[in-house]
PDB file of C-alpha atoms in Angstrom:
ATOM      1  CA  MET A   1       0.000  -0.031  -0.031  1.00 42.00           C
ATOM      2  CA  GLU A   2       1.328   3.432  -1.030  1.00 47.00           C
ATOM      3  CA  THR A   3       1.949   5.926   1.773  1.00 46.00           C
ATOM      4  CA  SER A   4       2.126   9.702   1.033  1.00 51.00           C
ATOM      5  CA  LYS A   5       5.278  11.495   1.994  1.00 57.00           C
ATOM      6  CA  SER A   6       5.482  14.316   4.544  1.00 66.00           C
ATOM      7  CA  PHE A   7       6.557  17.718   3.193  1.00 65.00           C
ATOM      8  CA  ASN A   8       7.576  20.991   4.917  1.00 75.00           C
ATOM      9  CA  GLN A   9       4.485  23.181   4.656  1.00 78.00           C
ATOM     10  CA  GLU A  10       6.366  26.377   4.281  1.00 77.00           C
ATOM     11  CA  TYR A  11       8.189  24.895   1.241  1.00 73.00           C
ATOM     12  CA  ILE A  12       4.952  23.650  -0.140  1.00 75.00           C
ATOM     13  CA  GLU A  13       3.258  27.014   0.190  1.00 79.00           C
ATOM     14  CA  LYS A  14       6.143  28.809  -1.570  1.00 76.00           C
ATOM     15  CA  ALA A  15       6.146  26.227  -4.317  1.00 75.00           C
ATOM     16  CA  LYS A  16       2.340  26.527  -4.734  1.00 75.00           C
ATOM     17  CA  THR A  17       2.787  30.325  -4.967  1.00 77.00           C
ATOM     18  CA  LEU A  18       5.414  30.055  -7.609  1.00 72.00           C
ATOM     19  CA  ILE A  19       3.395  27.580  -9.761  1.00 72.00           C
ATOM     20  CA  TYR A  20       0.317  29.755  -9.682  1.00 72.00           C
ATOM     21  CA  GLU A  21       2.261  32.922 -10.569  1.00 69.00           C
ATOM     22  CA  ILE A  22       3.513  31.103 -13.645  1.00 69.00           C
ATOM     23  CA  LEU A  23       0.130  29.605 -14.515  1.00 67.00           C
ATOM     24  CA  GLU A  24      -1.585  33.034 -14.029  1.00 69.00           C
ATOM     25  CA  ASP A  25       1.066  34.806 -16.176  1.00 63.00           C
ATOM     26  CA  LYS A  26       2.361  36.970 -13.341  1.00 60.00           C
ATOM     27  CA  LYS A  27       6.003  36.370 -14.142  1.00 53.00           C
ATOM     28  CA  GLU A  28       6.041  36.972 -17.849  1.00 49.00           C
ATOM     29  CA  TYR A  29       8.954  38.853 -19.392  1.00 44.00           C
ATOM     30  CA  ASP A  30       9.047  40.715 -22.713  1.00 41.00           C
ATOM     31  CA  ASP A  31      11.801  38.532 -24.115  1.00 45.00           C
ATOM     32  CA  TRP A  32      10.443  35.253 -22.810  1.00 43.00           C
ATOM     33  CA  THR A  33       9.235  34.299 -26.374  1.00 42.00           C
ATOM     34  CA  GLN A  34      12.932  34.152 -27.391  1.00 42.00           C
ATOM     35  CA  ILE A  35      13.328  30.925 -25.390  1.00 47.00           C
ATOM     36  CA  CYS A  36      12.635  27.632 -27.178  1.00 43.00           C
ATOM     37  CA  PHE A  37       9.478  27.069 -25.158  1.00 47.00           C
ATOM     38  CA  SER A  38       6.827  28.957 -23.175  1.00 62.00           C
ATOM     39  CA  MET A  39       7.278  28.529 -19.478  1.00 67.00           C
ATOM     40  CA  GLN A  40       3.620  28.979 -18.823  1.00 71.00           C
ATOM     41  CA  ASN A  41       2.553  26.394 -21.374  1.00 74.00           C
ATOM     42  CA  ALA A  42       5.132  23.859 -20.170  1.00 76.00           C
ATOM     43  CA  VAL A  43       4.112  24.222 -16.507  1.00 77.00           C
ATOM     44  CA  GLN A  44       0.394  24.087 -17.426  1.00 80.00           C
ATOM     45  CA  ALA A  45       1.033  20.894 -19.385  1.00 79.00           C
ATOM     46  CA  ALA A  46       2.858  19.318 -16.454  1.00 80.00           C
ATOM     47  CA  ALA A  47       0.095  20.436 -14.081  1.00 81.00           C
ATOM     48  CA  ASN A  48      -2.561  18.840 -16.342  1.00 83.00           C
ATOM     49  CA  ILE A  49      -0.646  15.529 -16.226  1.00 80.00           C
ATOM     50  CA  TRP A  50       0.500  15.375 -12.638  1.00 79.00           C
ATOM     51  CA  GLY A  51      -2.000  17.582 -10.950  1.00 83.00           C
ATOM     52  CA  ILE A  52      -1.361  20.281  -8.186  1.00 81.00           C
ATOM     53  CA  SER A  53      -3.763  19.373  -5.559  1.00 82.00           C
ATOM     54  CA  SER A  54      -1.613  17.362  -3.080  1.00 85.00           C
ATOM     55  CA  ASP A  55       1.682  18.244  -1.375  1.00 84.00           C
ATOM     56  CA  GLU A  56       3.414  15.379  -3.324  1.00 84.00           C
ATOM     57  CA  GLN A  57       2.183  16.723  -6.605  1.00 84.00           C
ATOM     58  CA  ILE A  58       3.275  20.193  -5.843  1.00 83.00           C
ATOM     59  CA  ASN A  59       6.623  19.009  -4.718  1.00 82.00           C
ATOM     60  CA  LYS A  60       7.041  17.180  -8.112  1.00 82.00           C
ATOM     61  CA  MET A  61       5.921  20.273 -10.047  1.00 81.00           C
ATOM     62  CA  ARG A  62       8.435  22.531  -8.025  1.00 79.00           C
ATOM     63  CA  ALA A  63      11.202  20.103  -8.964  1.00 81.00           C
ATOM     64  CA  PHE A  64      10.091  20.155 -12.591  1.00 80.00           C
ATOM     65  CA  VAL A  65      10.100  23.993 -12.643  1.00 77.00           C
ATOM     66  CA  THR A  66      13.531  24.208 -11.082  1.00 75.00           C
ATOM     67  CA  GLU A  67      15.066  21.658 -13.480  1.00 75.00           C
ATOM     68  CA  MET A  68      13.531  23.331 -16.491  1.00 73.00           C
ATOM     69  CA  VAL A  69      14.771  26.832 -15.465  1.00 68.00           C
ATOM     70  CA  LEU A  70      18.288  25.616 -14.723  1.00 66.00           C
ATOM     71  CA  THR A  71      18.502  23.782 -18.072  1.00 67.00           C
ATOM     72  CA  GLU A  72      17.204  26.785 -19.964  1.00 66.00           C
ATOM     73  CA  LEU A  73      19.628  29.269 -18.247  1.00 61.00           C
ATOM     74  CA  SER A  74      22.499  26.990 -19.201  1.00 61.00           C
ATOM     75  CA  ASN A  75      21.286  27.099 -22.845  1.00 60.00           C
ATOM     76  CA  LEU A  76      20.902  30.941 -22.735  1.00 57.00           C
ATOM     77  CA  LYS A  77      24.569  31.482 -21.696  1.00 54.00           C
ATOM     78  CA  GLN A  78      25.511  31.190 -25.389  1.00 53.00           C
ATOM     79  CA  PHE A  79      23.119  34.002 -26.453  1.00 54.00           C
ATOM     80  CA  ASP A  80      23.055  37.695 -25.569  1.00 52.00           C
ATOM     81  CA  ILE A  81      19.421  37.983 -24.363  1.00 52.00           C
ATOM     82  CA  VAL A  82      18.530  40.706 -21.827  1.00 52.00           C
ATOM     83  CA  PHE A  83      15.348  39.915 -19.789  1.00 52.00           C
ATOM     84  CA  LYS A  84      13.244  42.907 -18.594  1.00 52.00           C
ATOM     85  CA  LYS A  85       9.880  43.197 -17.023  1.00 49.00           C
ATOM     86  CA  LYS A  86       7.052  44.551 -19.070  1.00 50.00           C
ATOM     87  CA  GLY A  87       6.637  48.348 -19.220  1.00 52.00           C
ATOM     88  CA  ILE A  88      10.198  49.002 -18.004  1.00 49.00           C
ATOM     89  CA  GLN A  89      12.244  51.122 -20.472  1.00 57.00           C
ATOM     90  CA  VAL A  90      16.018  50.581 -20.342  1.00 59.00           C
ATOM     91  CA  GLU A  91      17.884  53.899 -20.951  1.00 75.00           C
ATOM     92  CA  LYS A  92      20.338  53.728 -23.786  1.00 81.00           C
ATOM     93  CA  SER A  93      23.656  55.400 -23.473  1.00 86.00           C
ATOM     94  CA  LEU A  94      27.008  55.530 -25.405  1.00 87.00           C
ATOM     95  CA  ASP A  95      28.715  55.260 -22.032  1.00 88.00           C
ATOM     96  CA  THR A  96      27.251  51.643 -21.426  1.00 91.00           C
ATOM     97  CA  LEU A  97      30.075  49.093 -21.142  1.00 91.00           C
ATOM     98  CA  TYR A  98      29.957  45.826 -23.039  1.00 92.00           C
ATOM     99  CA  CYS A  99      32.086  42.660 -23.300  1.00 91.00           C
ATOM    100  CA  PRO A 100      34.231  42.927 -26.514  1.00 91.00           C
ATOM    101  CA  LYS A 101      33.928  39.080 -26.937  1.00 90.00           C
ATOM    102  CA  CYS A 102      30.223  38.472 -26.870  1.00 89.00           C
ATOM    103  CA  GLY A 103      28.753  41.985 -26.951  1.00 89.00           C
ATOM    104  CA  SER A 104      26.814  41.544 -23.682  1.00 89.00           C
ATOM    105  CA  ASN A 105      26.249  44.318 -21.176  1.00 88.00           C
ATOM    106  CA  ASN A 106      25.909  41.892 -18.334  1.00 87.00           C
ATOM    107  CA  VAL A 107      29.282  42.919 -17.032  1.00 88.00           C
ATOM    108  CA  GLU A 108      30.773  43.783 -13.645  1.00 86.00           C
ATOM    109  CA  GLU A 109      33.707  46.033 -12.455  1.00 83.00           C
ATOM    110  CA  ARG A 110      35.503  45.578  -9.206  1.00 80.00           C
ATOM    111  CA  ALA A 111      35.183  48.395  -6.693  1.00 77.00           C
ATOM    112  CA  TRP A 112      36.485  49.174  -3.150  1.00 77.00           C
ATOM    113  CA  VAL A 113      34.011  49.624  -0.318  1.00 80.00           C
ATOM    114  CA  ASN A 114      34.939  51.374   2.936  1.00 78.00           C
ATOM    115  CA  PRO A 115      33.402  49.081   5.602  1.00 77.00           C
ATOM    116  CA  ASN A 116      33.105  51.925   8.064  1.00 77.00           C
ATOM    117  CA  THR A 117      31.396  54.441   5.741  1.00 79.00           C
ATOM    118  CA  ASP A 118      30.023  52.152   2.933  1.00 76.00           C
ATOM    119  CA  GLU A 119      31.688  54.642   0.600  1.00 81.00           C
ATOM    120  CA  ILE A 120      32.360  53.047  -2.856  1.00 78.00           C
ATOM    121  CA  SER A 121      35.512  54.036  -4.744  1.00 75.00           C
ATOM    122  CA  TYR A 122      36.819  52.796  -8.214  1.00 69.00           C
ATOM    123  CA  ASN A 123      40.358  52.408  -9.418  1.00 66.00           C
ATOM    124  CA  ASP A 124      41.634  55.391 -11.608  1.00 64.00           C
ATOM    125  CA  SER A 125      42.639  52.840 -14.218  1.00 60.00           C
ATOM    126  CA  VAL A 126      40.556  49.659 -14.732  1.00 65.00           C
ATOM    127  CA  GLU A 127      42.547  46.632 -15.675  1.00 71.00           C
ATOM    128  CA  GLU A 128      41.073  43.618 -17.394  1.00 67.00           C
ATOM    129  CA  GLU A 129      41.380  41.556 -14.276  1.00 77.00           C
ATOM    130  CA  ASP A 130      39.044  43.976 -12.562  1.00 77.00           C
ATOM    131  CA  CYS A 131      36.279  43.372 -15.021  1.00 86.00           C
ATOM    132  CA  TRP A 132      34.065  40.370 -15.643  1.00 87.00           C
ATOM    133  CA  CYS A 133      31.575  39.205 -18.236  1.00 89.00           C
ATOM    134  CA  GLY A 134      28.603  37.270 -16.909  1.00 85.00           C
ATOM    135  CA  ILE A 135      27.938  35.622 -20.271  1.00 85.00           C
ATOM    136  CA  CYS A 136      31.534  34.613 -21.086  1.00 84.00           C
ATOM    137  CA  GLU A 137      32.308  33.929 -17.403  1.00 85.00           C
ATOM    138  CA  GLU A 138      35.802  35.375 -17.674  1.00 88.00           C
ATOM    139  CA  HIS A 139      37.749  38.616 -17.243  1.00 89.00           C
ATOM    140  CA  VAL A 140      37.494  41.003 -20.118  1.00 89.00           C
ATOM    141  CA  GLU A 141      38.548  44.530 -20.951  1.00 89.00           C
ATOM    142  CA  LEU A 142      35.203  46.355 -21.160  1.00 90.00           C
ATOM    143  CA  CYS A 143      34.376  48.588 -24.084  1.00 91.00           C
ATOM    144  CA  THR A 144      31.856  51.345 -24.889  1.00 92.00           C
ATOM    145  CA  LEU A 145      29.616  51.168 -27.835  1.00 94.00           C
ATOM    146  CA  SER A 146      31.808  53.714 -29.697  1.00 94.00           C
ATOM    147  CA  GLU A 147      34.939  51.532 -29.051  1.00 94.00           C
ATOM    148  CA  LEU A 148      33.140  48.440 -30.332  1.00 94.00           C
ATOM    149  CA  TRP A 149      32.194  50.429 -33.431  1.00 95.00           C
ATOM    150  CA  GLU A 150      35.775  51.239 -34.019  1.00 95.00           C
ATOM    151  CA  MET A 151      36.746  47.580 -33.600  1.00 94.00           C
ATOM    152  CA  PHE A 152      34.049  46.686 -36.168  1.00 94.00           C
ATOM    153  CA  GLY A 153      35.801  49.081 -38.591  1.00 93.00           C
ATOM    154  CA  ASP A 154      38.796  46.689 -38.613  1.00 94.00           C
ATOM    155  CA  ILE A 155      36.697  43.696 -39.616  1.00 94.00           C
ATOM    156  CA  PRO A 156      37.062  42.867 -43.280  1.00 94.00           C
ATOM    157  CA  VAL A 157      33.914  42.668 -45.436  1.00 92.00           C
ATOM    158  CA  ASN A 158      33.625  40.912 -48.804  1.00 92.00           C
ATOM    159  CA  ASN A 159      31.804  42.147 -51.963  1.00 90.00           C
ATOM    160  CA  ASP A 160      28.602  40.530 -50.611  1.00 87.00           C
ATOM    161  CA  ASP A 161      28.697  42.822 -47.496  1.00 87.00           C
ATOM    162  CA  GLU A 162      29.470  39.757 -45.335  1.00 92.00           C
ATOM    163  CA  ILE A 163      32.040  39.958 -42.584  1.00 92.00           C
ATOM    164  CA  GLU A 164      35.077  37.768 -43.027  1.00 94.00           C
ATOM    165  CA  GLU A 165      36.020  37.466 -39.399  1.00 94.00           C
ATOM    166  CA  ASP A 166      33.955  36.602 -36.324  1.00 93.00           C
ATOM    167  CA  PHE A 167      32.779  39.736 -34.449  1.00 93.00           C
ATOM    168  CA  LEU A 168      31.115  39.441 -31.003  1.00 90.00           C
ATOM    169  CA  ASN A 169      28.438  36.776 -31.430  1.00 85.00           C
ATOM    170  CA  PHE A 170      28.322  37.303 -35.206  1.00 89.00           C
ATOM    171  CA  PRO A 171      30.068  34.496 -37.149  1.00 91.00           C
ATOM    172  CA  VAL A 172      31.855  34.777 -40.483  1.00 91.00           C
ATOM    173  CA  GLY A 173      29.497  35.256 -43.245  1.00 90.00           C
ATOM    174  CA  THR A 174      26.973  37.432 -41.386  1.00 89.00           C
ATOM    175  CA  SER A 175      25.734  40.463 -43.293  1.00 89.00           C
ATOM    176  CA  LYS A 176      27.279  43.649 -41.998  1.00 89.00           C
ATOM    177  CA  ILE A 177      23.667  45.133 -42.091  1.00 88.00           C
ATOM    178  CA  ASP A 178      22.813  42.667 -39.316  1.00 89.00           C
ATOM    179  CA  VAL A 179      25.739  44.010 -37.268  1.00 91.00           C
ATOM    180  CA  TRP A 180      24.611  47.594 -37.947  1.00 92.00           C
ATOM    181  CA  HIS A 181      21.209  46.642 -36.629  1.00 90.00           C
ATOM    182  CA  TRP A 182      22.774  45.395 -33.368  1.00 91.00           C
ATOM    183  CA  PHE A 183      24.509  48.700 -32.989  1.00 92.00           C
ATOM    184  CA  ASP A 184      21.567  50.757 -33.932  1.00 90.00           C
ATOM    185  CA  GLU A 185      19.343  49.005 -31.263  1.00 89.00           C
ATOM    186  CA  ARG A 186      21.757  50.150 -28.617  1.00 90.00           C
ATOM    187  CA  CYS A 187      22.229  53.712 -29.685  1.00 91.00           C
ATOM    188  CA  PRO A 188      20.408  56.483 -27.762  1.00 89.00           C
ATOM    189  CA  ASN A 189      19.332  58.090 -31.055  1.00 88.00           C
ATOM    190  CA  ASN A 190      20.394  55.954 -34.038  1.00 87.00           C
ATOM    191  CA  LEU A 191      23.565  54.463 -35.588  1.00 88.00           C
ATOM    192  CA  HIS A 192      23.835  57.288 -38.186  1.00 88.00           C
ATOM    193  CA  ASP A 193      23.830  60.158 -35.731  1.00 87.00           C
ATOM    194  CA  ASP A 194      25.618  58.457 -32.764  1.00 89.00           C
ATOM    195  CA  LEU A 195      28.317  56.434 -34.361  1.00 90.00           C
ATOM    196  CA  MET A 196      28.599  56.844 -38.205  1.00 86.00           C
ATOM    197  CA  TYR A 197      28.420  60.696 -38.241  1.00 83.00           C
ATOM    198  CA  PRO A 198      28.282  62.023 -34.665  1.00 81.00           C
ATOM    199  CA  LYS A 199      27.840  65.812 -34.461  1.00 76.00           C
ATOM    200  CA  ASN A 200      31.064  66.377 -32.456  1.00 62.00           C
ATOM    201  CA  ASP A 201      32.993  65.112 -35.384  1.00 55.00           C
ATOM    202  CA  ALA A 202      31.515  67.614 -37.728  1.00 48.00           C
ATOM    203  CA  VAL A 203      34.050  70.078 -39.148  1.00 45.00           C
TER     204      VAL A 203
END
């Protein structure tokens, strides 16, 4: 005869809340559709099969959600996808720093914190070992968008307007127009005004 397991009720309540937040679409993100499946649909399908009425079913569903998210996050490390909540506008700036290897702005810079005053100070000159890319998971020398644009200027392009060397996450053979679009999406105004022909370069 099967006996039901005993679960920590606090854990079960938190798991139940998480499951219902997903099923009721309270945790949706703008870029969620870029993932290979819909989190909501996947959880709904699992709930239909296993049910979510007993503690044991909820425990199984919580384990499923955890495994699914961990697997998908592992897959996403090879892409530059920024998740943002609906309705929140991310301010674009030419001063934003990027990884010169993958183009992600998911980067960090080492700083010093005074434990007595909580005052934060930065080094006058930032070395590569002081910076970190969360996507590449390695130390990198951070670059502004303008610096990346200068680097792109050194990439050879063939007669078909295809790049002949890898650049950021763009492999050889990518149309330079696609790379231009990447830059344009990150410019405060547009690629033409901010990088191609900035006003401060006008004679």
